[in-house]
Short mmCIF file of C-alpha atoms and ligand atoms in Angstrom, two decimals:
data_model
loop_
_atom_site.label_atom_id
_atom_site.label_comp_id
_atom_site.label_asym_id
_atom_site.label_seq_id
_atom_site.Cartn_x
_atom_site.Cartn_y
_atom_site.Cartn_z
CA UNK A 1 7.00 -28.07 -24.32
CA UNK A 2 3.21 -27.65 -24.68
CA UNK A 3 1.65 -24.24 -25.20
CA UNK A 4 1.21 -23.64 -21.46
CA UNK A 5 4.85 -24.35 -20.68
CA UNK A 6 5.85 -22.12 -23.46
CA UNK A 7 3.63 -19.32 -22.18
CA UNK A 8 5.01 -19.70 -18.65
CA UNK A 9 8.65 -19.70 -19.98
CA UNK A 10 7.94 -16.48 -21.84
CA UNK A 11 6.15 -14.82 -19.02
CA UNK A 12 9.05 -15.72 -16.57
CA UNK A 13 11.42 -13.89 -18.84
CA UNK A 14 9.32 -10.87 -18.60
CA UNK A 15 9.25 -11.08 -14.83
CA UNK A 16 13.05 -11.72 -14.76
CA UNK A 17 13.54 -8.53 -16.72
CA UNK A 18 11.28 -6.75 -14.10
CA UNK A 19 13.27 -8.12 -11.24
CA UNK A 20 16.55 -6.89 -12.80
CA UNK A 21 14.92 -3.42 -13.12
CA UNK A 22 13.95 -3.73 -9.42
CA UNK A 23 17.45 -4.27 -8.24
CA UNK A 24 18.71 -1.46 -10.41
CA UNK A 25 15.95 0.74 -8.98
CA UNK A 26 16.90 -0.23 -5.41
CA UNK A 27 20.56 0.65 -6.00
CA UNK A 28 19.52 3.96 -7.61
CA UNK A 29 17.69 4.94 -4.41
CA UNK A 30 20.28 3.68 -1.94
CA UNK A 31 23.93 3.49 -2.98
CA UNK A 32 24.27 4.86 -6.53
CA UNK A 33 26.66 7.82 -6.73
CA UNK A 34 24.92 10.95 -7.96
CA UNK A 35 26.91 11.12 -11.18
CA UNK A 36 25.58 7.73 -12.18
CA UNK A 37 22.04 9.08 -12.61
CA UNK A 38 22.18 9.46 -16.44
CA UNK A 39 23.56 6.10 -17.09
CA UNK A 40 21.14 4.48 -14.74
CA UNK A 41 18.22 6.23 -16.50
CA UNK A 42 19.44 4.79 -19.71
CA UNK A 43 19.73 1.25 -18.25
CA UNK A 44 16.31 1.45 -16.73
CA UNK A 45 14.72 2.89 -19.85
CA UNK A 46 16.17 0.06 -21.97
CA UNK A 47 14.94 -2.59 -19.41
CA UNK A 48 11.43 -1.09 -19.36
CA UNK A 49 11.38 -1.20 -23.21
CA UNK A 50 12.50 -4.84 -23.23
CA UNK A 51 9.92 -5.73 -20.59
CA UNK A 52 7.13 -3.97 -22.51
CA UNK A 53 8.09 -5.80 -25.73
CA UNK A 54 8.06 -9.15 -23.86
CA UNK A 55 4.64 -8.56 -22.34
CA UNK A 56 2.99 -7.32 -25.52
CA UNK A 57 4.73 -9.82 -27.83
CA UNK A 58 2.29 -11.33 -30.34
CA UNK A 59 3.76 -14.75 -29.32
CA UNK A 60 1.85 -14.38 -25.87
CA UNK A 61 -1.33 -13.64 -27.90
CA UNK A 62 -0.77 -16.81 -30.04
CA UNK A 63 -0.13 -19.00 -27.09
CA UNK A 64 -3.06 -17.61 -25.14
CA UNK A 65 -5.17 -18.33 -28.29
CA UNK A 66 -4.00 -21.95 -28.31
CA UNK A 67 -4.82 -22.46 -24.64
CA UNK A 68 -8.43 -21.39 -24.52
CA UNK A 69 -11.29 -20.11 -26.67
CA UNK A 70 -11.73 -16.47 -26.72
CA UNK A 71 -12.64 -15.14 -23.28
CA UNK A 72 -16.30 -14.47 -22.74
CA UNK A 73 -17.35 -10.88 -22.19
CA UNK A 74 -17.38 -11.09 -18.40
CA UNK A 75 -14.82 -13.57 -17.33
CA UNK A 76 -15.03 -12.68 -13.68
CA UNK A 77 -18.01 -11.94 -11.51
CA UNK A 78 -18.15 -8.26 -10.72
CA UNK A 79 -18.83 -7.09 -7.26
CA UNK A 80 -17.61 -10.24 -5.63
CA UNK A 81 -16.90 -8.20 -2.53
CA UNK A 82 -20.24 -6.71 -2.47
CA UNK A 83 -21.93 -9.39 -0.50
CA UNK A 84 -24.86 -9.45 -2.95
CA UNK A 85 -23.53 -12.69 -4.51
CA UNK A 86 -23.20 -16.08 -2.85
CA UNK A 87 -19.87 -16.56 -0.95
CA UNK A 88 -18.09 -18.18 -3.85
CA UNK A 89 -19.90 -17.11 -6.99
CA UNK A 90 -17.33 -18.64 -9.33
CA UNK A 91 -14.43 -20.43 -7.70
CA UNK A 92 -11.53 -18.94 -9.41
CA UNK A 93 -9.33 -21.93 -8.64
CA UNK A 94 -10.08 -25.33 -7.44
CA UNK A 95 -6.49 -25.63 -6.34
CA UNK A 96 -3.97 -28.21 -7.40
CA UNK A 97 -1.90 -28.21 -10.58
CA UNK A 98 -4.73 -27.74 -13.01
CA UNK A 99 -6.17 -24.97 -10.86
CA UNK A 100 -2.75 -23.28 -10.87
CA UNK A 101 -2.64 -23.47 -14.64
CA UNK A 102 -5.98 -21.91 -14.94
CA UNK A 103 -4.96 -19.13 -12.60
CA UNK A 104 -1.71 -18.43 -14.46
CA UNK A 105 -3.38 -18.40 -17.83
CA UNK A 106 -6.21 -16.12 -16.48
CA UNK A 107 -3.83 -13.55 -15.04
CA UNK A 108 -1.28 -13.56 -17.80
CA UNK A 109 -4.32 -13.05 -20.18
CA UNK A 110 -5.36 -10.11 -18.03
CA UNK A 111 -1.89 -8.48 -18.01
CA UNK A 112 -1.40 -9.05 -21.75
CA UNK A 113 -4.80 -7.82 -22.76
CA UNK A 114 -4.48 -4.69 -20.69
CA UNK A 115 -1.03 -4.02 -22.11
CA UNK A 116 -2.02 -4.45 -25.74
CA UNK A 117 -5.33 -2.59 -25.54
CA UNK A 118 -3.58 0.66 -24.71
CA UNK A 119 -1.97 1.95 -27.92
CA UNK A 120 1.79 2.44 -27.84
CA UNK A 121 1.34 6.10 -28.77
CA UNK A 122 -0.89 6.76 -25.78
CA UNK A 123 1.62 4.93 -23.37
CA UNK A 124 4.36 7.16 -24.74
CA UNK A 125 2.28 10.36 -24.41
CA UNK A 126 1.42 9.53 -20.76
CA UNK A 127 5.07 8.78 -20.02
CA UNK A 128 6.24 12.01 -21.59
CA UNK A 129 3.54 14.15 -20.02
CA UNK A 130 3.87 12.78 -16.49
CA UNK A 131 7.66 12.97 -16.53
CA UNK A 132 7.32 16.80 -17.25
CA UNK A 133 4.37 17.18 -15.01
CA UNK A 134 6.28 15.81 -12.04
CA UNK A 135 8.77 18.66 -12.41
CA UNK A 136 6.02 21.20 -12.76
CA UNK A 137 4.27 19.79 -9.75
CA UNK A 138 7.47 19.83 -7.62
CA UNK A 139 7.97 23.50 -8.48
CA UNK A 140 4.19 24.32 -7.96
CA UNK A 141 4.15 22.75 -4.61
CA UNK A 142 7.28 24.67 -3.54
CA UNK A 143 5.77 27.96 -4.72
CA UNK A 144 2.12 27.18 -3.66
CA UNK A 145 1.22 27.82 -7.28
CA UNK A 146 -1.64 25.57 -8.24
CA UNK A 147 -2.45 27.51 -11.51
CA UNK A 148 0.82 26.53 -13.02
CA UNK A 149 0.03 22.88 -12.47
CA UNK A 150 -3.63 23.04 -13.43
CA UNK A 151 -3.12 22.59 -17.26
CA UNK A 152 -0.90 19.56 -16.64
CA UNK A 153 -3.53 18.01 -14.40
CA UNK A 154 -6.04 18.62 -17.10
CA UNK A 155 -3.81 16.85 -19.74
CA UNK A 156 -3.14 13.97 -17.41
CA UNK A 157 -6.96 13.54 -16.56
CA UNK A 158 -7.76 13.61 -20.26
CA UNK A 159 -5.02 10.94 -21.02
CA UNK A 160 -6.26 8.77 -18.18
CA UNK A 161 -9.79 9.06 -19.62
CA UNK A 162 -8.35 7.91 -22.96
CA UNK A 163 -6.57 5.02 -21.20
CA UNK A 164 -9.73 3.97 -19.43
CA UNK A 165 -11.73 4.01 -22.72
CA UNK A 166 -9.00 1.86 -24.38
CA UNK A 167 -8.86 -0.71 -21.46
CA UNK A 168 -12.74 -0.80 -21.30
CA UNK A 169 -15.01 -0.87 -18.35
CA UNK A 170 -18.55 -1.72 -17.39
CA UNK A 171 -19.87 1.07 -15.11
CA UNK A 172 -17.34 3.77 -14.41
CA UNK A 173 -14.09 4.82 -16.19
CA UNK A 174 -12.54 4.79 -12.73
CA UNK A 175 -12.93 0.99 -12.63
CA UNK A 176 -10.49 0.69 -15.51
CA UNK A 177 -7.86 2.69 -13.48
CA UNK A 178 -8.47 0.74 -10.25
CA UNK A 179 -7.98 -2.47 -12.23
CA UNK A 180 -4.30 -1.69 -12.57
CA UNK A 181 -3.67 -1.72 -8.82
CA UNK A 182 -6.63 -3.61 -7.37
CA UNK A 183 -7.90 -6.11 -9.98
CA UNK A 184 -11.63 -6.85 -9.57
CA UNK A 185 -12.35 -3.86 -7.37
CA UNK A 186 -15.05 -1.45 -8.50
CA UNK A 187 -15.63 2.29 -7.70
CA UNK A 188 -19.19 1.46 -6.74
CA UNK A 189 -18.20 -1.06 -4.04
CA UNK A 190 -15.31 1.07 -2.65
CA UNK A 191 -17.71 4.05 -2.57
CA UNK A 192 -20.12 2.03 -0.41
CA UNK A 193 -17.47 0.82 2.03
CA UNK A 194 -15.78 4.16 2.26
CA UNK A 195 -19.09 5.88 2.98
CA UNK A 196 -19.85 3.53 5.88
CA UNK A 197 -16.27 4.02 7.17
CA UNK A 198 -16.60 7.75 6.93
CA UNK A 199 -19.93 7.84 8.83
CA UNK A 200 -18.38 6.23 11.78
CA UNK A 201 -15.03 7.98 11.65
CA UNK A 202 -16.22 11.49 11.64
CA UNK A 203 -17.89 11.27 15.11
CA UNK A 204 -15.05 9.16 16.48
CA UNK A 205 -12.40 11.83 15.48
CA UNK A 206 -14.78 14.55 16.80
CA UNK A 207 -15.03 12.86 20.13
CA UNK A 208 -11.24 12.50 20.38
CA UNK A 209 -10.74 16.23 19.55
CA UNK A 210 -13.33 17.14 22.26
CA UNK A 211 -11.97 14.82 24.88
CA UNK A 212 -9.25 17.34 25.99
CA UNK A 213 -6.80 14.49 26.80
CA UNK A 214 -3.52 14.75 25.06
CA UNK A 215 -0.32 12.82 25.18
CA UNK A 216 3.08 14.29 26.19
CA UNK A 217 4.60 15.82 23.18
CA UNK A 218 8.29 15.40 24.02
CA UNK A 219 8.54 11.60 24.19
CA UNK A 220 9.14 10.65 20.65
CA UNK A 221 11.16 13.75 19.77
CA UNK A 222 14.09 13.32 22.12
CA UNK A 223 17.62 12.51 20.91
CA UNK A 224 17.54 8.96 19.51
CA UNK A 225 20.96 8.22 18.01
CA UNK A 226 20.55 6.95 14.50
CA UNK A 227 22.95 3.95 14.67
CA UNK A 228 20.93 2.72 17.73
CA UNK A 229 17.65 3.29 15.95
CA UNK A 230 18.91 1.08 13.21
CA UNK A 231 19.92 -1.72 15.54
CA UNK A 232 16.63 -1.57 17.43
CA UNK A 233 14.53 -1.40 14.27
CA UNK A 234 16.31 -4.31 12.62
CA UNK A 235 15.98 -6.43 15.75
CA UNK A 236 12.16 -5.72 15.72
CA UNK A 237 11.82 -6.47 12.07
CA UNK A 238 13.68 -9.84 12.68
CA UNK A 239 11.50 -10.60 15.61
CA UNK A 240 8.20 -10.17 13.73
CA UNK A 241 9.63 -12.63 11.08
CA UNK A 242 11.48 -10.76 8.42
CA UNK A 243 14.36 -12.99 7.30
CA UNK A 244 17.69 -11.12 7.07
CA UNK A 245 19.26 -14.10 5.35
CA UNK A 246 16.85 -13.24 2.60
CA UNK A 247 16.76 -9.51 2.76
CA UNK A 248 18.41 -6.24 3.90
CA UNK A 249 17.55 -2.98 5.43
CA UNK A 250 19.17 0.22 4.11
CA UNK A 251 18.46 3.93 4.19
CA UNK A 252 16.83 6.08 1.43
CA UNK A 253 15.00 9.30 1.06
CA UNK A 254 11.42 7.90 0.29
CA UNK A 255 11.22 4.53 1.99
CA UNK A 256 10.04 1.52 0.01
CA UNK A 257 10.27 -2.29 -0.05
CA UNK A 258 11.38 -4.09 -3.08
CA UNK A 259 10.86 -7.83 -3.59
CA UNK A 260 13.67 -8.74 -5.93
CA UNK A 261 12.82 -12.46 -6.04
CA UNK A 262 13.08 -15.69 -4.02
CA UNK A 263 15.61 -15.20 -1.28
CA UNK A 264 16.11 -11.42 -1.87
CA UNK A 265 13.93 -8.63 -0.51
CA UNK A 266 15.16 -5.07 0.07
CA UNK A 267 13.75 -2.88 2.84
CA UNK A 268 14.58 0.81 3.10
CA UNK A 269 13.87 3.38 5.71
CA UNK A 270 14.99 6.86 6.85
CA UNK A 271 16.07 8.01 10.25
CA UNK A 272 15.82 11.27 12.01
CA UNK A 273 17.72 11.78 15.30
CA UNK A 274 14.81 13.52 16.86
CA UNK A 275 11.89 11.65 15.29
CA UNK A 276 11.75 8.19 16.59
CA UNK A 277 8.41 7.36 14.93
CA UNK A 278 9.65 7.96 11.36
CA UNK A 279 12.39 5.38 11.53
CA UNK A 280 10.82 2.77 13.75
CA UNK A 281 7.29 2.45 12.52
CA UNK A 282 8.56 2.93 8.96
CA UNK A 283 10.70 -0.12 9.44
CA UNK A 284 7.88 -2.18 10.80
CA UNK A 285 5.71 -1.06 7.82
CA UNK A 286 8.25 -1.98 5.18
CA UNK A 287 8.99 -5.17 7.04
CA UNK A 288 5.31 -6.05 6.72
CA UNK A 289 5.56 -5.64 2.98
CA UNK A 290 8.83 -7.69 3.04
CA UNK A 291 7.26 -10.57 5.04
CA UNK A 292 4.56 -10.76 2.34
CA UNK A 293 7.18 -10.89 -0.46
CA UNK A 294 9.15 -13.49 1.47
CA UNK A 295 6.02 -15.47 2.06
CA UNK A 296 5.22 -15.87 -1.68
CA UNK A 297 5.82 -19.34 -2.93
CA UNK A 298 9.33 -19.48 -4.45
CA UNK A 299 8.37 -22.47 -6.65
CA UNK A 300 5.96 -20.27 -8.53
CA UNK A 301 8.27 -17.21 -8.79
CA UNK A 302 7.66 -15.37 -12.06
CA UNK A 303 4.13 -16.69 -12.46
CA UNK A 304 0.93 -15.16 -11.09
CA UNK A 305 0.55 -18.03 -8.50
CA UNK A 306 3.75 -16.69 -6.96
CA UNK A 307 2.99 -13.05 -7.21
CA UNK A 308 1.15 -10.65 -4.75
CA UNK A 309 -2.57 -10.42 -5.02
CA UNK A 310 -3.06 -6.60 -5.22
CA UNK A 311 -1.73 -3.39 -3.81
CA UNK A 312 -4.50 -3.28 -1.22
CA UNK A 313 -3.51 -6.72 0.05
CA UNK A 314 0.19 -5.75 0.11
CA UNK A 315 -0.69 -2.62 2.08
CA UNK A 316 -2.73 -4.71 4.52
CA UNK A 317 0.39 -6.59 5.38
CA UNK A 318 2.48 -3.54 6.14
CA UNK A 319 -0.26 -1.83 8.12
CA UNK A 320 -1.03 -5.00 10.12
CA UNK A 321 2.53 -5.17 11.52
CA UNK A 322 3.08 -1.41 11.78
CA UNK A 323 -0.17 -0.53 13.42
CA UNK A 324 -2.39 -3.45 14.60
CA UNK A 325 0.72 -5.24 16.11
CA UNK A 326 3.40 -2.55 16.41
CA UNK A 327 1.42 0.15 18.11
CA UNK A 328 -0.24 -2.12 20.58
CA UNK A 329 0.31 -2.52 24.29
CA UNK A 330 1.24 -6.28 24.17
CA UNK A 331 4.03 -5.53 21.63
CA UNK A 332 5.44 -2.74 23.71
CA UNK A 333 5.20 -4.75 26.99
CA UNK A 334 7.91 -6.76 25.42
CA UNK A 335 9.86 -4.08 23.55
CA UNK A 336 9.63 -1.04 25.93
CA UNK A 337 12.12 -2.30 28.40
CA UNK A 338 14.47 -3.10 25.42
CA UNK A 339 13.94 0.41 23.99
CA UNK A 340 14.97 1.91 27.32
CA UNK A 341 18.10 -0.26 27.31
CA UNK A 342 18.97 0.73 23.77
CA UNK A 343 18.75 4.40 24.59
CA UNK A 344 20.18 4.61 28.08
CA UNK A 345 18.79 7.50 30.07
CA UNK A 346 16.55 8.88 27.32
CA UNK A 347 13.30 7.52 28.60
CA UNK A 348 13.95 7.07 32.30
CA UNK A 349 10.87 9.40 33.20
CA UNK A 350 8.60 7.74 30.75
CA UNK A 351 6.11 5.03 31.60
CA UNK A 352 4.78 2.52 29.20
CA UNK A 353 1.40 4.18 29.26
CA UNK A 354 2.98 7.57 28.42
CA UNK A 355 4.88 5.94 25.59
CA UNK A 356 1.85 4.20 24.19
CA UNK A 357 -0.28 7.25 24.38
CA UNK A 358 2.36 9.19 22.46
CA UNK A 359 2.68 6.45 19.85
CA UNK A 360 -1.13 6.58 19.28
CA UNK A 361 -1.69 10.26 19.26
CA UNK A 362 -4.60 11.52 17.20
CA UNK A 363 -4.27 14.95 15.74
CA UNK A 364 -6.02 16.56 12.80
CA UNK A 365 -3.39 17.50 10.22
CA UNK A 366 -3.41 18.76 6.66
CA UNK A 367 -0.67 16.34 5.40
CA UNK A 368 -1.67 12.82 4.58
CA UNK A 369 1.71 11.10 5.23
CA UNK A 370 1.75 12.69 8.77
CA UNK A 371 -1.79 11.61 9.71
CA UNK A 372 -2.48 9.09 12.49
CA UNK A 373 -4.49 5.88 12.21
CA UNK A 374 -7.83 7.58 12.75
CA UNK A 375 -7.63 10.62 10.48
CA UNK A 376 -5.59 8.90 7.85
CA UNK A 377 -8.49 7.32 6.04
CA UNK A 378 -10.28 10.62 5.81
CA UNK A 379 -7.44 11.95 3.63
CA UNK A 380 -7.82 8.94 1.37
CA UNK A 381 -11.60 9.12 1.17
CA UNK A 382 -11.22 12.76 0.06
CA UNK A 383 -8.72 11.90 -2.69
CA UNK A 384 -10.88 8.95 -3.87
CA UNK A 385 -13.93 11.13 -4.04
CA UNK A 386 -12.08 13.86 -6.04
CA UNK A 387 -10.48 11.37 -8.47
CA UNK A 388 -13.78 10.00 -9.38
CA UNK A 389 -15.25 13.39 -9.97
CA UNK A 390 -12.28 14.27 -12.13
CA UNK A 391 -12.74 11.07 -14.20
CA UNK A 392 -16.46 11.58 -14.70
CA UNK A 393 -15.96 15.23 -15.56
CA UNK A 394 -18.11 16.44 -12.63
CA UNK A 395 -15.04 18.29 -11.36
CA UNK A 396 -12.87 20.56 -13.57
CA UNK A 397 -9.06 20.28 -12.78
CA UNK A 398 -9.03 24.11 -12.35
CA UNK A 399 -11.57 23.82 -9.56
CA UNK A 400 -9.60 21.27 -7.58
CA UNK A 401 -8.38 23.68 -4.82
CA UNK A 402 -11.78 24.92 -3.95
CA UNK A 403 -13.34 21.48 -3.91
CA UNK A 404 -10.41 20.17 -1.79
CA UNK A 405 -10.89 22.85 0.93
CA UNK A 406 -14.74 22.22 0.93
CA UNK A 407 -14.38 18.49 1.33
CA UNK A 408 -11.56 18.84 3.95
CA UNK A 409 -13.68 21.20 5.93
CA UNK A 410 -16.64 18.86 5.80
CA UNK A 411 -14.63 15.88 7.15
CA UNK A 412 -11.94 17.42 9.38
CA UNK A 413 -13.51 20.77 10.20
CA UNK A 414 -10.39 22.72 9.06
CA UNK A 415 -9.44 24.49 5.93
CA UNK A 416 -5.83 24.07 4.57
CA UNK A 417 -4.01 27.46 4.69
CA UNK A 418 -2.64 26.95 1.16
CA UNK A 419 -2.53 24.49 -1.77
CA UNK A 420 0.92 23.18 -0.74
CA UNK A 421 -0.75 21.83 2.30
CA UNK A 422 -3.79 20.83 0.30
CA UNK A 423 -4.15 19.58 -3.27
CA UNK A 424 -0.53 19.91 -4.07
CA UNK A 425 0.94 17.80 -1.35
CA UNK A 426 1.06 14.37 -3.16
CA UNK A 427 3.07 13.32 -6.09
CA UNK A 428 0.51 10.72 -7.36
CA UNK A 429 -1.53 12.78 -9.75
CA UNK A 430 1.54 14.25 -11.45
CA UNK A 431 2.70 10.68 -12.08
CA UNK A 432 -0.65 9.66 -13.54
CA UNK A 433 -1.38 7.47 -10.49
CA UNK A 434 -5.14 8.04 -10.43
CA UNK A 435 -6.73 5.08 -8.77
CA UNK A 436 -3.87 4.42 -6.53
CA UNK A 437 -5.01 6.22 -3.27
CA UNK A 438 -7.89 3.92 -2.29
CA UNK A 439 -5.46 1.00 -1.96
CA UNK A 440 -4.09 2.60 1.20
CA UNK A 441 -7.39 2.47 3.00
CA UNK A 442 -8.33 -0.85 1.46
CA UNK A 443 -5.01 -2.00 3.20
CA UNK A 444 -6.16 -0.66 6.51
CA UNK A 445 -9.54 -2.39 6.08
CA UNK A 446 -8.07 -5.73 5.02
CA UNK A 447 -5.53 -5.57 7.93
CA UNK A 448 -8.21 -5.12 10.57
CA UNK A 449 -10.39 -7.83 9.05
CA UNK A 450 -7.51 -10.26 8.74
CA UNK A 451 -6.12 -9.89 12.26
CA UNK A 452 -9.65 -10.14 13.66
CA UNK A 453 -10.01 -13.52 12.03
CA UNK A 454 -6.49 -14.54 13.08
CA UNK A 455 -7.36 -13.81 16.65
CA UNK A 456 -10.43 -15.99 16.28
CA UNK A 457 -8.46 -18.78 14.71
CA UNK A 458 -5.41 -18.73 16.94
CA UNK A 459 -6.73 -17.66 20.37
CA UNK A 460 -4.76 -15.36 22.50
CA UNK A 461 -2.25 -13.58 20.19
CA UNK A 462 -1.63 -10.89 22.72
CA UNK A 463 0.00 -13.43 25.05
CA UNK A 464 2.38 -14.23 22.20
CA UNK A 465 3.19 -10.52 21.66
CA UNK A 466 3.89 -9.94 25.31
CA UNK A 467 6.78 -12.32 25.18
CA UNK A 468 8.04 -11.13 21.79
CA UNK A 469 6.71 -14.19 19.88
CA UNK A 470 5.11 -13.55 16.48
CA UNK A 471 5.50 -16.87 14.65
CA UNK A 472 1.97 -18.01 14.95
CA UNK A 473 0.53 -14.87 13.41
CA UNK A 474 3.26 -14.76 10.76
CA UNK A 475 2.57 -18.51 9.95
CA UNK A 476 -1.13 -17.81 9.65
CA UNK A 477 -0.55 -14.98 7.29
CA UNK A 478 1.82 -17.04 5.24
CA UNK A 479 -0.73 -19.80 4.78
CA UNK A 480 -3.89 -17.79 4.44
CA UNK A 481 -2.76 -14.56 2.66
CA UNK A 482 0.78 -14.96 1.19
CA UNK A 483 0.87 -18.44 -0.35
CA UNK A 484 -2.27 -18.09 -2.49
CA UNK A 485 -0.54 -15.47 -4.65
CA UNK A 486 -2.97 -14.42 -7.27
CA UNK A 487 -5.21 -17.47 -7.03
CA UNK A 488 -7.95 -15.24 -5.71
CA UNK A 489 -8.85 -11.62 -6.31
CA UNK A 490 -8.43 -9.47 -3.16
CA UNK A 491 -12.22 -9.42 -2.44
CA UNK A 492 -12.50 -13.24 -2.76
CA UNK A 493 -9.34 -13.79 -0.70
CA UNK A 494 -10.93 -11.65 2.00
CA UNK A 495 -14.20 -13.73 1.81
CA UNK A 496 -12.24 -17.03 1.99
CA UNK A 497 -9.96 -16.04 4.78
CA UNK A 498 -12.47 -14.27 7.02
CA UNK A 499 -15.83 -15.70 5.87
CA UNK A 500 -17.14 -12.15 5.05
CA UNK A 501 -16.97 -9.65 2.32
CA UNK A 502 -14.87 -6.48 2.93
CA UNK A 503 -16.39 -4.40 5.69
CA UNK A 504 -15.54 -1.20 7.58
CA UNK A 505 -16.55 -2.82 10.87
CA UNK A 506 -13.38 -4.51 11.99
CA UNK A 507 -11.38 -1.38 11.40
CA UNK A 508 -13.85 0.82 13.35
CA UNK A 509 -14.06 -1.77 16.13
CA UNK A 510 -10.25 -1.74 16.45
CA UNK A 511 -9.97 2.10 16.30
CA UNK A 512 -12.82 2.49 18.90
CA UNK A 513 -11.31 -0.06 21.29
CA UNK A 514 -8.02 1.69 21.16
CA UNK A 515 -9.04 5.31 21.37
CA UNK A 516 -11.91 4.89 23.91
CA UNK A 517 -9.28 3.65 26.34
CA UNK A 518 -6.65 6.28 25.51
CA UNK A 519 -8.92 9.26 25.35
CA UNK A 520 -11.60 8.25 27.84
CA UNK A 521 -14.38 8.82 25.18
ZN1 LIG B 1 3.11 0.56 2.26
#
């Protein structure tokens, strides 16, 4: 074996450990009996320790050293999504076997360097602090008691600053946090795209609020038997291309999708007998994640060429099927008669138009996870803005509630009645997940840009959807987005697939098209 093969063999062992952890984690959240919790925590802790040892092993450092000269200070062009550079400033991979080798070495080096730069004592401190902070946060949220959480947020922000300093960054400490979820993205570029998005979203949401048109409220909150929701949702997930010979769908409390490895991807959802939207669009969302996992190249499992590109790209795949496809008229022209058959009598008085309007209702709300497609991104822009201010020190953790209300009012013209419905609603900060939120809106942006291009490349996709056919779109996504794995950074993938840098325009065009028709604006 040469150095490269040894490196790959070593890294694959790390990824195998990770995938064993994933199956244990899936079980923990689906079928594990409650009394198994302590033993499972011990198993997961041990696996995490083994994984960390594998990834930070000096052996990887030696092998990387044998493979290439020390990396230059800036191995990747910054701002490749910014549009200020030529379309392909530095081809990351010319393709082919040599190209794949270069990609794998580059990405393993990135993961390794990030892991070894952060001192073990800091990793431990973050793990300890966030594990306690999550309990404090849960109680604070219940009691609407921000002051009890404030000192913990302060500790977490300080630790994340330390982490950013250890990882290193060029312009903003926030870039170092983003790098964990969205490699290559920069705060400066996201700030620019989000500002453009916000400028168009605010008037759109305002016009919808003023239109006076409202969908019927009762349609999606009728009695939908849970076993039938399961059958219907599973059939829809299979129709859009999720392979149930290589995956499953089970129930859990907080839905997720876990790609265990080739031939095995686990979807989860939750059902409520009177909330059809939670189960159904939740399944489409997770199935979109699952189709991405199933579309990765099994030959490259355990290496960067066979791994997902970024969380933003992952989220683009879930939102594309959930929203762009799954809330559209063509999709429901096929599925609505089947929905009526599945729930006999439940929707007899409901027309397709009524149903579509209910499924695409826009309503200002305080809670992110309950937000619709139009207002959702405002919730994210607010969080992104606050996280940056926290990291630069412009915002003190104790001032978060006031700053939250101010920003919320500026964008959504409402003030949250309390912190439980404001800055205490999400678990992310208590887990130390600063830098995670923007990937949700990046997902919406990429989804709109990808499907706009698919429609250009493939012609009339709506005609496919009307007869319940989704193979052409799925095949296009497999080839253009899934198979490349980590050969390209998210921004470069977007440029290659769509011919343009990331832009707010496709998402705005899609939202305007939809809501102008529904709300007569
Ligand atoms: Zn998702």
